[in-house]
mmCIF file of C-alpha atoms and ligand atoms in Angstrom:
data_model
loop_
_atom_site.group_PDB
_atom_site.id
_atom_site.type_symbol
_atom_site.label_atom_id
_atom_site.label_comp_id
_atom_site.label_asym_id
_atom_site.label_seq_id
_atom_site.Cartn_x
_atom_site.Cartn_y
_atom_site.Cartn_z
ATOM 1 C CA MET A 1 -20.423 19.386 0.077
ATOM 2 C CA LYS A 2 -18.689 16.415 -1.479
ATOM 3 C CA ALA A 3 -20.478 13.184 -2.455
ATOM 4 C CA LEU A 4 -18.567 9.992 -3.180
ATOM 5 C CA ILE A 5 -20.371 7.352 -5.262
ATOM 6 C CA ILE A 6 -18.779 3.902 -5.128
ATOM 7 C CA ASN A 7 -19.504 1.269 -7.765
ATOM 8 C CA CYS A 8 -18.979 -1.782 -5.564
ATOM 9 C CA SER A 9 -19.038 -4.188 -8.529
ATOM 10 C CA PRO A 10 -15.846 -5.406 -10.182
ATOM 11 C CA VAL A 11 -17.574 -4.624 -13.506
ATOM 12 C CA ARG A 12 -16.731 -1.053 -14.491
ATOM 13 C CA THR A 13 -19.363 -0.670 -17.223
ATOM 14 C CA GLY A 14 -22.257 -2.885 -16.092
ATOM 15 C CA ALA A 15 -25.627 -2.328 -14.449
ATOM 16 C CA THR A 16 -24.115 -1.131 -11.175
ATOM 17 C CA ALA A 17 -21.931 1.425 -12.956
ATOM 18 C CA THR A 18 -24.967 2.628 -14.918
ATOM 19 C CA ILE A 19 -26.975 3.152 -11.722
ATOM 20 C CA ALA A 20 -24.007 4.906 -10.100
ATOM 21 C CA GLY A 21 -23.793 7.160 -13.174
ATOM 22 C CA ILE A 22 -27.481 8.118 -12.934
ATOM 23 C CA ILE A 23 -27.013 8.963 -9.256
ATOM 24 C CA ASP A 24 -23.909 11.027 -10.005
ATOM 25 C CA SER A 25 -25.581 13.097 -12.731
ATOM 26 C CA GLU A 26 -28.750 13.515 -10.660
ATOM 27 C CA ILE A 27 -27.060 14.832 -7.508
ATOM 28 C CA SER A 28 -24.194 16.697 -9.201
ATOM 29 C CA THR A 29 -26.347 19.848 -9.327
ATOM 30 C CA ARG A 30 -26.343 19.867 -5.504
ATOM 31 C CA TYR A 31 -23.028 18.249 -4.572
ATOM 32 C CA GLU A 32 -19.456 18.121 -5.786
ATOM 33 C CA THR A 33 -19.484 14.480 -6.903
ATOM 34 C CA GLU A 34 -16.762 11.908 -7.413
ATOM 35 C CA SER A 35 -17.476 8.426 -8.776
ATOM 36 C CA VAL A 36 -15.093 5.535 -8.240
ATOM 37 C CA SER A 37 -15.180 1.781 -8.788
ATOM 38 C CA ILE A 38 -13.915 -0.763 -6.302
ATOM 39 C CA ASP A 39 -11.867 -2.074 -9.229
ATOM 40 C CA ASP A 40 -9.919 1.224 -9.376
ATOM 41 C CA PHE A 41 -8.127 0.179 -6.196
ATOM 42 C CA SER A 42 -5.676 -2.639 -5.704
ATOM 43 C CA PHE A 43 -5.452 -4.014 -2.176
ATOM 44 C CA SER A 44 -4.702 -7.204 -0.278
ATOM 45 C CA PHE A 45 -7.044 -9.199 1.913
ATOM 46 C CA CYS A 46 -7.103 -8.489 5.653
ATOM 47 C CA LYS A 47 -4.722 -10.925 7.347
ATOM 48 C CA GLY A 48 -6.764 -10.968 10.557
ATOM 49 C CA CYS A 49 -3.630 -10.144 12.569
ATOM 50 C CA ARG A 50 -5.531 -7.672 14.801
ATOM 51 C CA SER A 51 -2.502 -5.342 15.036
ATOM 52 C CA CYS A 52 -4.938 -2.514 14.302
ATOM 53 C CA HIS A 53 -6.816 -3.346 17.512
ATOM 54 C CA SER A 54 -3.899 -1.910 19.469
ATOM 55 C CA THR A 55 -2.377 0.496 16.929
ATOM 56 C CA ALA A 56 -5.426 1.779 14.961
ATOM 57 C CA ARG A 57 -3.297 1.248 11.846
ATOM 58 C CA CYS A 58 -3.058 -1.508 9.277
ATOM 59 C CA VAL A 59 0.277 -3.262 8.817
ATOM 60 C CA MET A 60 -0.252 -2.934 5.041
ATOM 61 C CA GLU A 61 -0.365 0.262 2.956
ATOM 62 C CA ASP A 62 -2.138 -0.054 -0.411
ATOM 63 C CA GLY A 63 -5.177 1.013 -2.410
ATOM 64 C CA SER A 64 -7.564 0.440 0.496
ATOM 65 C CA THR A 65 -5.925 3.406 2.252
ATOM 66 C CA GLU A 66 -6.500 5.506 -0.875
ATOM 67 C CA LEU A 67 -10.220 4.612 -0.998
ATOM 68 C CA MET A 68 -10.603 5.281 2.724
ATOM 69 C CA SER A 69 -9.015 8.723 2.204
ATOM 70 C CA LYS A 70 -11.719 9.472 -0.375
ATOM 71 C CA ILE A 71 -14.409 8.352 2.096
ATOM 72 C CA ASP A 72 -12.836 10.605 4.721
ATOM 73 C CA LEU A 73 -12.934 13.624 2.389
ATOM 74 C CA ALA A 74 -16.583 13.097 1.407
ATOM 75 C CA ASP A 75 -19.659 14.317 3.294
ATOM 76 C CA ILE A 76 -22.038 11.908 1.533
ATOM 77 C CA ILE A 77 -21.135 8.285 0.749
ATOM 78 C CA ILE A 78 -23.282 6.248 -1.660
ATOM 79 C CA CYS A 79 -22.350 2.581 -2.068
ATOM 80 C CA VAL A 80 -24.019 0.891 -5.047
ATOM 81 C CA SER A 81 -23.659 -2.867 -4.903
ATOM 82 C CA PRO A 82 -24.875 -5.805 -6.976
ATOM 83 C CA SER A 83 -25.764 -9.114 -5.391
ATOM 84 C CA TYR A 84 -23.127 -11.753 -5.931
ATOM 85 C CA TRP A 85 -24.320 -14.988 -4.385
ATOM 86 C CA ALA A 86 -26.863 -13.129 -2.295
ATOM 87 C CA ASP A 87 -24.320 -10.773 -0.755
ATOM 88 C CA ILE A 88 -21.947 -7.964 -1.653
ATOM 89 C CA PRO A 89 -19.174 -8.867 -4.149
ATOM 90 C CA GLY A 90 -15.973 -10.255 -2.636
ATOM 91 C CA GLN A 91 -13.915 -7.249 -3.764
ATOM 92 C CA PHE A 92 -16.144 -4.912 -1.751
ATOM 93 C CA LYS A 93 -16.177 -7.247 1.250
ATOM 94 C CA ALA A 94 -12.366 -7.416 1.095
ATOM 95 C CA PHE A 95 -12.267 -3.609 1.263
ATOM 96 C CA ILE A 96 -14.624 -3.540 4.267
ATOM 97 C CA ASP A 97 -12.408 -6.081 6.063
ATOM 98 C CA ARG A 98 -9.431 -3.775 5.477
ATOM 99 C CA CYS A 99 -11.349 -0.960 7.188
ATOM 100 C CA THR A 100 -10.987 -2.705 10.563
ATOM 101 C CA PRO A 101 -8.566 0.019 11.832
ATOM 102 C CA TRP A 102 -11.584 2.372 11.634
ATOM 103 C CA CYS A 103 -14.043 -0.012 13.321
ATOM 104 C CA ASN A 104 -15.460 1.479 16.518
ATOM 105 C CA THR A 105 -15.602 -1.853 18.374
ATOM 106 C CA HIS A 106 -11.991 -1.558 19.559
ATOM 107 C CA GLU A 107 -9.912 1.169 21.203
ATOM 108 C CA PRO A 108 -7.899 2.788 19.892
ATOM 109 C CA HIS A 109 -9.451 3.008 16.452
ATOM 110 C CA ALA A 110 -8.956 5.390 13.553
ATOM 111 C CA THR A 111 -11.809 7.761 12.761
ATOM 112 C CA VAL A 112 -13.205 9.469 9.698
ATOM 113 C CA ARG A 113 -14.465 13.054 9.961
ATOM 114 C CA SER A 114 -17.817 13.161 11.742
ATOM 115 C CA GLY A 115 -21.166 14.193 10.260
ATOM 116 C CA LYS A 116 -21.105 11.970 7.191
ATOM 117 C CA LYS A 117 -24.302 10.620 5.681
ATOM 118 C CA GLY A 118 -24.380 7.184 4.071
ATOM 119 C CA TYR A 119 -26.757 5.750 1.461
ATOM 120 C CA ALA A 120 -26.962 2.160 0.224
ATOM 121 C CA VAL A 121 -28.211 0.937 -3.151
ATOM 122 C CA ALA A 122 -28.484 -2.798 -3.893
ATOM 123 C CA LEU A 123 -29.423 -4.504 -7.136
ATOM 124 C CA ARG A 124 -29.959 -8.071 -8.168
ATOM 125 C CA THR A 125 -31.279 -10.167 -11.036
ATOM 126 C CA GLY A 126 -33.779 -12.150 -9.010
ATOM 127 C CA PRO A 127 -37.262 -10.808 -8.217
ATOM 128 C CA ASN A 128 -37.362 -10.777 -4.417
ATOM 129 C CA MET A 129 -36.463 -7.788 -2.257
ATOM 130 C CA PRO A 130 -35.186 -9.603 0.894
ATOM 131 C CA GLU A 131 -31.915 -10.414 -0.877
ATOM 132 C CA CYS A 132 -31.396 -6.702 -1.628
ATOM 133 C CA GLU A 133 -32.168 -5.969 2.021
ATOM 134 C CA ARG A 134 -29.406 -8.351 3.040
ATOM 135 C CA LEU A 135 -26.865 -6.372 0.977
ATOM 136 C CA ILE A 136 -28.235 -3.105 2.327
ATOM 137 C CA GLY A 137 -27.738 -4.575 5.820
ATOM 138 C CA SER A 138 -24.072 -5.330 5.026
ATOM 139 C CA ILE A 139 -23.475 -1.786 3.746
ATOM 140 C CA GLU A 140 -25.294 -0.171 6.666
ATOM 141 C CA HIS A 141 -23.383 -2.371 9.124
ATOM 142 C CA PHE A 142 -20.173 -0.996 7.597
ATOM 143 C CA TYR A 143 -21.460 2.587 7.861
ATOM 144 C CA GLY A 144 -22.536 2.023 11.465
ATOM 145 C CA HIS A 145 -19.093 0.943 12.663
ATOM 146 C CA LEU A 146 -17.528 3.971 10.952
ATOM 147 C CA GLU A 147 -20.178 6.149 12.620
ATOM 148 C CA ILE A 148 -21.545 7.239 9.244
ATOM 149 C CA GLU A 149 -25.250 8.010 9.645
ATOM 150 C CA CYS A 150 -27.455 5.664 7.560
ATOM 151 C CA CYS A 151 -29.804 8.046 5.751
ATOM 152 C CA GLY A 152 -31.507 5.989 3.070
ATOM 153 C CA HIS A 153 -31.423 2.951 0.846
ATOM 154 C CA LEU A 154 -32.833 1.588 -2.374
ATOM 155 C CA GLY A 155 -33.279 -2.019 -3.480
ATOM 156 C CA LEU A 156 -33.633 -2.776 -7.200
ATOM 157 C CA THR A 157 -34.692 -6.273 -8.247
ATOM 158 C CA SER A 158 -34.881 -7.832 -11.728
ATOM 159 C CA ILE A 159 -31.754 -6.111 -13.063
ATOM 160 C CA GLU A 160 -29.095 -8.185 -14.783
ATOM 161 C CA TYR A 161 -27.548 -6.056 -17.515
ATOM 162 C CA LYS A 162 -27.091 -2.317 -17.959
ATOM 163 C CA GLU A 163 -29.930 -2.362 -20.520
ATOM 164 C CA ASP A 164 -32.277 -3.280 -17.653
ATOM 165 C CA VAL A 165 -31.516 -0.015 -15.860
ATOM 166 C CA SER A 166 -33.110 2.622 -18.120
ATOM 167 C CA PRO A 167 -36.730 1.497 -17.413
ATOM 168 C CA ARG A 168 -35.889 2.024 -13.718
ATOM 169 C CA ALA A 169 -34.278 5.446 -14.131
ATOM 170 C CA GLN A 170 -37.212 7.359 -12.611
ATOM 171 C CA GLU A 171 -37.151 5.115 -9.500
ATOM 172 C CA ILE A 172 -33.445 5.913 -9.121
ATOM 173 C CA ARG A 173 -33.994 9.648 -9.688
ATOM 174 C CA ASP A 174 -36.813 9.646 -7.096
ATOM 175 C CA PHE A 175 -34.440 8.054 -4.592
ATOM 176 C CA CYS A 176 -31.846 10.736 -5.393
ATOM 177 C CA SER A 177 -34.266 13.465 -4.357
ATOM 178 C CA SER A 178 -33.864 12.215 -0.750
ATOM 179 C CA ILE A 179 -30.044 12.540 -0.850
HETATM 180 C C1 FMN B 1 -20.739 -13.891 -9.727
HETATM 181 C C2 FMN B 1 -22.162 -13.419 -9.776
HETATM 182 C C3 FMN B 1 -23.057 -13.818 -8.807
HETATM 183 C C4 FMN B 1 -24.376 -13.365 -8.824
HETATM 184 N N1 FMN B 1 -25.236 -13.783 -7.841
HETATM 185 C C5 FMN B 1 -26.500 -13.314 -7.821
HETATM 186 C C6 FMN B 1 -27.408 -13.700 -6.799
HETATM 187 O O1 FMN B 1 -27.077 -14.446 -5.894
HETATM 188 N N2 FMN B 1 -28.671 -13.209 -6.850
HETATM 189 C C7 FMN B 1 -29.112 -12.369 -7.840
HETATM 190 O O2 FMN B 1 -30.263 -11.959 -7.816
HETATM 191 N N3 FMN B 1 -28.267 -11.964 -8.810
HETATM 192 C C8 FMN B 1 -26.977 -12.414 -8.826
HETATM 193 N N4 FMN B 1 -26.102 -12.008 -9.810
HETATM 194 C C9 FMN B 1 -26.574 -11.046 -10.813
HETATM 195 C C10 FMN B 1 -26.119 -9.624 -10.505
HETATM 196 O O3 FMN B 1 -26.536 -9.183 -9.236
HETATM 197 C C11 FMN B 1 -26.699 -8.672 -11.572
HETATM 198 O O4 FMN B 1 -26.422 -9.182 -12.868
HETATM 199 C C12 FMN B 1 -26.130 -7.290 -11.485
HETATM 200 O O5 FMN B 1 -26.828 -6.469 -12.402
HETATM 201 C C13 FMN B 1 -24.666 -7.283 -11.855
HETATM 202 O O6 FMN B 1 -24.214 -5.987 -11.965
HETATM 203 P P1 FMN B 1 -22.744 -5.703 -12.530
HETATM 204 O O7 FMN B 1 -22.679 -6.259 -13.900
HETATM 205 O O8 FMN B 1 -22.629 -4.240 -12.477
HETATM 206 O O9 FMN B 1 -21.777 -6.392 -11.588
HETATM 207 C C14 FMN B 1 -24.797 -12.471 -9.840
HETATM 208 C C15 FMN B 1 -23.879 -12.064 -10.839
HETATM 209 C C16 FMN B 1 -22.578 -12.524 -10.803
HETATM 210 C C17 FMN B 1 -21.600 -12.051 -11.865
#
């Protein structure tokens, strides 16, 4: 079974990447893992043209198609996202917007292979969990419209830099045991 771990931060070596790395090494004994960063992919913003509502295809072909192909190949999807202004970073949101051809609210729509399981991890610098829950809601909303089953989530508060992650490693490993 393949697991795709997505660092949804534009920072390739920060706290989010460190958490994604812990998850990868923890579950790699049980899954064939691949880790990517949203910053590995270059794509344009959705133009809102709604062509995909009647064609199930985007009028543009770019890195968003490449990332969606990786999601399609994976059985387990784990999105790890920091809070940027109390929501997911713009780069990740821009990718989700480009997934509208796959959104199940219109017919026809493209589909990913069925049976996928999705997990959401959110982190933030501030101390309160509701902001993490808001990000988790955004990720699970995305999974829902792709018909990826939401199987678990983790919110991590009080994390700013990658150095803040190691004291939380056990919490992250415990979460991984449910994946
Ligand atoms: C542009 C920007 C906006 C941020 N906004 C918030 C915020 O609204 N709430 C919060 O708790 N942390 C916020 N943070 C802090 C990040 O969530 C935190 O530092 C996280 O560890 C960043 O991970 P990264 O370096 O992997 O992107 C923000 C950081 C940046 C760069």
